[in-house]
Short mmCIF file of C-alpha atoms in Angstrom, two decimals:
data_model
loop_
_atom_site.label_atom_id
_atom_site.label_comp_id
_atom_site.label_asym_id
_atom_site.label_seq_id
_atom_site.Cartn_x
_atom_site.Cartn_y
_atom_site.Cartn_z
CA MET A 87 -92.42 130.89 25.12
CA SER A 88 -95.49 131.35 22.97
CA GLU A 89 -94.87 133.71 20.05
CA ARG A 90 -96.89 134.11 16.90
CA PRO A 91 -95.13 134.11 13.57
CA PRO A 92 -93.78 137.44 12.32
CA THR A 93 -96.14 139.72 10.43
CA PRO A 94 -95.29 140.68 6.84
CA ASN A 95 -93.38 143.74 8.06
CA GLY A 96 -91.17 141.55 10.26
CA VAL A 97 -92.57 142.62 13.63
CA SER A 98 -93.71 139.72 15.76
CA ARG A 99 -96.91 139.94 17.79
CA HIS A 100 -97.13 138.52 21.27
CA GLU A 101 -100.25 136.85 22.62
CA HIS A 102 -100.50 139.34 25.47
CA ASN A 103 -100.47 142.44 23.30
CA SER A 104 -102.73 144.94 25.06
CA GLU A 105 -103.00 147.39 22.15
CA PRO A 106 -106.52 147.53 20.71
CA HIS A 107 -106.94 146.75 17.04
CA PRO A 108 -108.92 149.32 15.06
CA ASP A 109 -112.19 148.21 13.53
CA PRO A 110 -111.99 148.94 9.79
CA SER A 111 -115.75 148.84 9.21
CA PRO A 112 -117.13 152.09 7.70
CA ASP A 113 -119.52 152.75 10.57
CA LYS A 114 -116.76 152.65 13.20
CA GLN A 115 -114.17 155.30 14.09
CA GLY A 116 -115.36 158.03 11.75
CA GLY A 117 -115.74 155.80 8.71
CA ALA A 118 -119.27 157.06 8.12
CA GLU A 119 -117.98 160.64 8.10
CA ARG A 120 -115.21 159.74 5.64
CA GLU A 121 -117.69 157.92 3.44
CA ALA A 122 -120.02 160.94 3.47
CA LEU A 123 -117.17 163.17 2.34
CA LEU A 124 -116.53 160.85 -0.61
CA GLN A 125 -120.15 160.95 -1.77
CA ARG A 126 -120.78 162.77 -5.01
CA TYR A 127 -123.62 165.20 -5.64
CA PRO A 128 -123.68 165.54 -9.45
CA ARG A 129 -125.29 168.67 -10.79
CA ILE A 130 -125.60 170.39 -14.14
CA ARG A 131 -126.17 173.92 -15.36
CA LEU A 132 -129.18 174.05 -17.66
CA THR A 133 -129.12 176.88 -20.18
CA PRO A 134 -131.74 177.78 -22.77
CA ALA A 135 -130.56 176.70 -26.21
CA ILE A 136 -130.30 180.16 -27.75
CA GLU A 137 -127.65 181.91 -29.84
CA ALA A 138 -126.12 183.93 -27.00
CA PRO A 139 -126.82 182.23 -23.66
CA SER A 140 -125.59 183.80 -20.44
CA GLU A 141 -125.19 182.76 -16.84
CA THR A 142 -128.08 185.01 -15.85
CA ASN A 143 -130.57 182.89 -17.76
CA SER A 144 -129.19 179.52 -16.71
CA GLU A 145 -129.72 177.45 -13.59
CA TRP A 146 -127.78 174.84 -11.57
CA VAL A 147 -129.83 171.74 -10.74
CA TYR A 148 -129.01 168.49 -8.97
CA ALA A 149 -128.94 165.74 -11.55
CA ALA A 150 -129.19 162.65 -9.32
CA VAL A 151 -132.98 162.73 -9.47
CA GLU A 152 -135.64 160.88 -11.42
CA SER A 153 -135.58 161.71 -15.14
CA ILE A 154 -139.00 163.33 -14.98
CA GLU A 155 -137.76 165.78 -12.30
CA LEU A 156 -134.78 166.83 -14.41
CA GLU A 157 -137.02 167.31 -17.45
CA ARG A 158 -139.44 169.35 -15.29
CA SER A 159 -136.56 171.62 -14.24
CA ALA A 160 -135.74 172.21 -17.89
CA ARG A 161 -139.38 173.04 -18.75
CA ASP A 162 -139.64 175.37 -15.74
CA LEU A 163 -136.50 177.22 -16.83
CA LEU A 164 -137.94 177.78 -20.30
CA THR A 165 -141.36 178.78 -18.92
CA ARG A 166 -139.84 181.45 -16.66
CA GLN A 167 -138.06 183.07 -19.63
CA PRO A 168 -140.48 183.05 -22.58
CA GLU A 169 -138.92 186.21 -24.01
CA LEU A 170 -135.84 184.20 -25.01
CA GLY A 171 -137.88 182.13 -27.45
CA ALA A 172 -135.96 178.95 -26.58
CA THR A 173 -137.69 175.60 -27.02
CA ALA A 174 -134.91 173.45 -25.61
CA VAL A 175 -132.11 173.54 -23.06
CA HIS A 176 -128.55 172.31 -23.14
CA ILE A 177 -126.01 171.49 -20.47
CA SER A 178 -123.53 174.34 -20.24
CA ALA A 179 -121.55 173.02 -17.24
CA ALA A 180 -121.42 170.06 -14.88
CA GLU A 181 -119.73 169.22 -11.63
CA ASP A 182 -119.13 166.23 -9.40
CA PHE A 183 -119.59 163.66 -12.17
CA GLY A 184 -116.10 162.18 -11.68
CA ASP A 185 -114.65 160.97 -14.99
CA PHE A 186 -117.98 161.28 -16.78
CA ILE A 187 -118.33 164.52 -18.77
CA PRO A 188 -121.87 165.39 -19.86
CA GLU A 189 -122.10 166.86 -23.35
CA PRO A 190 -124.33 169.90 -24.06
CA GLU A 191 -126.91 167.91 -26.03
CA ASP A 192 -126.94 164.74 -23.91
CA PRO A 193 -130.50 163.57 -23.19
CA LEU A 194 -131.60 164.58 -19.69
CA ASP A 195 -132.96 161.10 -18.93
CA MET A 196 -129.50 159.62 -19.60
CA ILE A 197 -127.83 162.32 -17.46
CA ALA A 198 -130.25 161.60 -14.60
CA THR A 199 -129.54 157.87 -14.83
CA VAL A 200 -125.77 158.36 -14.80
CA ALA A 201 -125.97 160.93 -11.99
CA ARG A 202 -128.06 158.58 -9.82
CA GLY A 203 -125.57 155.78 -10.46
CA ILE A 204 -122.66 158.03 -9.47
CA ARG A 205 -124.52 159.17 -6.36
CA GLN A 206 -125.27 155.58 -5.33
CA HIS A 207 -122.08 153.82 -6.42
CA GLY A 208 -119.42 156.54 -6.63
CA ASP A 209 -116.54 156.98 -8.99
CA ALA A 210 -116.68 153.43 -10.32
CA TYR A 211 -120.03 154.21 -11.93
CA ALA A 212 -118.65 157.48 -13.35
CA PHE A 213 -115.84 155.49 -14.97
CA TRP A 214 -118.28 152.88 -16.25
CA GLY A 215 -120.37 155.66 -17.81
CA THR A 216 -117.38 156.83 -19.85
CA THR A 217 -116.65 153.47 -21.46
CA PRO A 218 -118.10 152.88 -24.94
#
C-alpha cells in the first residue's frame, strides 16, 4: 500500500485523491477581487486656513496623486473662495490612510508621497509612515 505521510493535522493523503487543490495565487479563484477590496484610496479634506472654517468651504480630494496635483487642488480651492481671505489650506480630515494620521499642517508633498505609498503597498506602508 502506498500512503504518504500524515499532514500536520493528522489526516493522511492518498496518492489517488481526486479532490482538486485550490490555487492560492491572487489572480485565481477571486483573488484579484479580494485584493481590489483591500486596496486603499487615501483622501483628505482640504479646508482654507481661516478662523472659522466650515464644511461648505472645504473639499475632499484623493491624495494618492503627484505632489503638484495635490498642491494645485489646494490653490484651486483658495482661488474659488477669495472672499475668505485665506492664503493657505490645512487638512481637516482624512480617510483610508490606515495607521497613518495626517496632521492639519502636514506638507502636501509629504501627504501625497505617503498616500501613493499606501495606495501601492497597502497597510505596511501606512505603518512605516507612522514610525519616527
